CSV table of C-alpha atoms in Angstrom, one decimal:
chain,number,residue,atom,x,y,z
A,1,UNK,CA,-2.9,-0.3,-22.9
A,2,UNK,CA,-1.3,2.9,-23.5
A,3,UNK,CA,-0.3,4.4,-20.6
A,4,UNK,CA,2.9,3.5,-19.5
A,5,UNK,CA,3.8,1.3,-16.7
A,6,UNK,CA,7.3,2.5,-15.7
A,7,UNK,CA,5.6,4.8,-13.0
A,8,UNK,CA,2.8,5.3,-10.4
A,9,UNK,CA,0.6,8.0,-10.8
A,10,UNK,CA,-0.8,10.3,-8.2
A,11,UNK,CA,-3.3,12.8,-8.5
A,12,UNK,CA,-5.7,12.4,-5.7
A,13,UNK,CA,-5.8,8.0,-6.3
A,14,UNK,CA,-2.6,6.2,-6.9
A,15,UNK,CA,-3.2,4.6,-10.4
A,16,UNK,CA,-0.4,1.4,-10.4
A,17,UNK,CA,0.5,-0.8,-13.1
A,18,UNK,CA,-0.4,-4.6,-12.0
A,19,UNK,CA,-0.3,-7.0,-14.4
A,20,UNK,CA,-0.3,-7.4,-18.7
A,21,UNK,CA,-2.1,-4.3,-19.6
A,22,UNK,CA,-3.9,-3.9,-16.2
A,23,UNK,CA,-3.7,-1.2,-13.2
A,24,UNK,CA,-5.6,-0.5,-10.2
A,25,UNK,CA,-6.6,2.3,-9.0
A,26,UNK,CA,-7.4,3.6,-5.7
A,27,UNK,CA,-7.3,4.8,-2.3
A,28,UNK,CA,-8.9,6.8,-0.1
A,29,UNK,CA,-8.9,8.5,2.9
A,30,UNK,CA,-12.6,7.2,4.1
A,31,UNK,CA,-12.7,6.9,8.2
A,32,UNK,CA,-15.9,5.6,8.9
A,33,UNK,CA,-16.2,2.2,7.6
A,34,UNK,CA,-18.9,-0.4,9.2
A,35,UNK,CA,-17.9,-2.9,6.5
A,36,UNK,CA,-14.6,-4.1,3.9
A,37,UNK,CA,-16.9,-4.3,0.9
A,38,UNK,CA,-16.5,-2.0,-1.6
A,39,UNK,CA,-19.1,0.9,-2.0
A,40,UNK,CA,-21.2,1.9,-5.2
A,41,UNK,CA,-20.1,5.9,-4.0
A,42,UNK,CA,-16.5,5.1,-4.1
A,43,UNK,CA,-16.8,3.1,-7.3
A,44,UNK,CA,-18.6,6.5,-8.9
A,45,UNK,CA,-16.5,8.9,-7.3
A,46,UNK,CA,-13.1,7.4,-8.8
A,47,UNK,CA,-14.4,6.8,-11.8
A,48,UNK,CA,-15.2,10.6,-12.0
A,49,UNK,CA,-11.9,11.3,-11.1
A,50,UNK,CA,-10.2,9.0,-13.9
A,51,UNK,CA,-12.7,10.5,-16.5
A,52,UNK,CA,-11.2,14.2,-15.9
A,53,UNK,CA,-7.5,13.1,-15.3
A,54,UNK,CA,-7.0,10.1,-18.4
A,55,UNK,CA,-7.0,10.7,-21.6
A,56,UNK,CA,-6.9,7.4,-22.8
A,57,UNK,CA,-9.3,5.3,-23.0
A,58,UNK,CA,-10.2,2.6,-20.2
A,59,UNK,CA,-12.5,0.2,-19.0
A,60,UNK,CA,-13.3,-1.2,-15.1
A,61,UNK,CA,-13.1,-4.7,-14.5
A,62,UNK,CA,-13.5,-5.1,-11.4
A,63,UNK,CA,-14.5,-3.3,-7.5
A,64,UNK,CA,-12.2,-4.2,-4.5
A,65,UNK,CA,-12.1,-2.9,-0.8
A,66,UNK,CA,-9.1,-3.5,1.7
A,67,UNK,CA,-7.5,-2.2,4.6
A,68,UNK,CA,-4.6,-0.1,4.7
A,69,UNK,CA,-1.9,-1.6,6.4
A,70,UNK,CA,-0.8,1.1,9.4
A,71,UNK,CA,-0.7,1.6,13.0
A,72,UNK,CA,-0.8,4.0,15.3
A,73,UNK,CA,2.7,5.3,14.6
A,74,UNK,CA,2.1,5.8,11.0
A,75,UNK,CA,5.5,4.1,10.8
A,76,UNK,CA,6.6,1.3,9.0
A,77,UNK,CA,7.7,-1.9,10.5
A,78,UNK,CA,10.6,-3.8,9.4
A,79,UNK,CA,12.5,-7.0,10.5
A,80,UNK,CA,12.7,-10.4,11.8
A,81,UNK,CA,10.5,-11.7,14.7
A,82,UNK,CA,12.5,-11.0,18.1
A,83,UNK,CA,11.0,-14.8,19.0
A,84,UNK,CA,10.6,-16.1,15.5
A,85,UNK,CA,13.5,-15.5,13.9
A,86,UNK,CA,12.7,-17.3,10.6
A,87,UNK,CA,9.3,-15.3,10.9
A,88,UNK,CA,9.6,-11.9,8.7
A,89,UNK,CA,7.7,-8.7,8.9
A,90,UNK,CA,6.7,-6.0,6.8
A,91,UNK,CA,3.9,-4.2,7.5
A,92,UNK,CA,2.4,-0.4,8.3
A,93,UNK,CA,3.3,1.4,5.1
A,94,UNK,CA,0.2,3.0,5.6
A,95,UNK,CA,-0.7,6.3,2.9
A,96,UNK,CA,3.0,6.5,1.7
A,97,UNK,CA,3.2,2.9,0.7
A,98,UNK,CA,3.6,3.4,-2.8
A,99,UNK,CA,7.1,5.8,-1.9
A,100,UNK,CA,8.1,3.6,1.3
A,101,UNK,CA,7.6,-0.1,-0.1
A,102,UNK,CA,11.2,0.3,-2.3
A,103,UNK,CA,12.8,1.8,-0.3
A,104,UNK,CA,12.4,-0.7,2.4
A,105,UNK,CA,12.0,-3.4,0.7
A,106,UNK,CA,15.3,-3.1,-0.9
A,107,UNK,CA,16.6,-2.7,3.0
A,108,UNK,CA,15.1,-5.7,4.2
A,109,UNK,CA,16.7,-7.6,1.5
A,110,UNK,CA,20.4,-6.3,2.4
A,111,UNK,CA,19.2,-7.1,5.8
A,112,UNK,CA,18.5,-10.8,5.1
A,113,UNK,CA,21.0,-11.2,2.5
A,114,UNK,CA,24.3,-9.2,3.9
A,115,UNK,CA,23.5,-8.2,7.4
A,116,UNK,CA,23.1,-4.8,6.8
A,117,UNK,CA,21.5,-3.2,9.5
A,118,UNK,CA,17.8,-1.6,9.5
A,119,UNK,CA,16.9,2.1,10.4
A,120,UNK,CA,15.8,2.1,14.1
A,121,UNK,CA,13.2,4.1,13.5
A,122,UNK,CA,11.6,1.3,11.6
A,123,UNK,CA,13.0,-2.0,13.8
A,124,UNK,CA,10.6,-4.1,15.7
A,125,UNK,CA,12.3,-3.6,18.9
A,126,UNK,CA,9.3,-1.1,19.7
A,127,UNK,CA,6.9,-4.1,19.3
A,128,UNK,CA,9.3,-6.5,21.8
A,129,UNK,CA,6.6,-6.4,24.3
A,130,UNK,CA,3.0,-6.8,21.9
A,131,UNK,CA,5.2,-9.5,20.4
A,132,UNK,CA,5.8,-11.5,22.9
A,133,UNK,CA,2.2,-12.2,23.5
């Protein structure tokens, strides 16, 4: 409860603040996965981390798993559905989630709300052909 929630913290995991007086913690950088359930090894291993970096006390209330939202560019991917337009996307953040969602997010909404145009680099236009599938 007294850590402060104005930030995200980075030292190896991202610790975030979620909700009331909660955060969660993770990720990693594990490749070989035959499974999304969380593992008793990761569990320990970040726990072992937040024992040397906190030094406030804390308490675990729970063990997720997910996938990290990338593709093979390691780019993000921003905009309207070239067929769907009332279909939005906003995907790939990938590692650098925590940095890019703002960022983008706040772009998206000028997008929808003001027309302001969208980096290239991040437009679905690259997608036109999986899309249209």
């Amino acid at each position: 409860p007294d850590l402060p929630r104005q930030a995200i913290y980075k030292k190896g995991l991202s610790l975030v603040p979620w909700q009331n007086d909660l955060f969660w913690v993770g990720s990693t950088y594990e490749w070989d996965h035959t499974h999304l359930d969380p593992t008793p090894a990761f569990r320990e291993q970040t726990e072992k981390q937040l024992q040397q970096w906190l030094k406030l006390p804390y308490k675990v209330l729970d063990h997720w798993a997910a996938e990290r939202p990338a593709n093979l560019e390691r780019r993000p991917f921003v905009g309207l559905h070239p067929w769907l337009s009332t279909v939005g996307l906003f995907n790939g953040l990938g590692t650098k989630g925590c940095s890019l969602a703002p960022y983008f997010a706040h772009a998206f909404a000028a997008f929808l709300a003001e027309g302001k145009p969208l980096e290239p680099a991040v437009g679905l236009e690259r997608f036109r052909r999986i899309l249209s599938q």
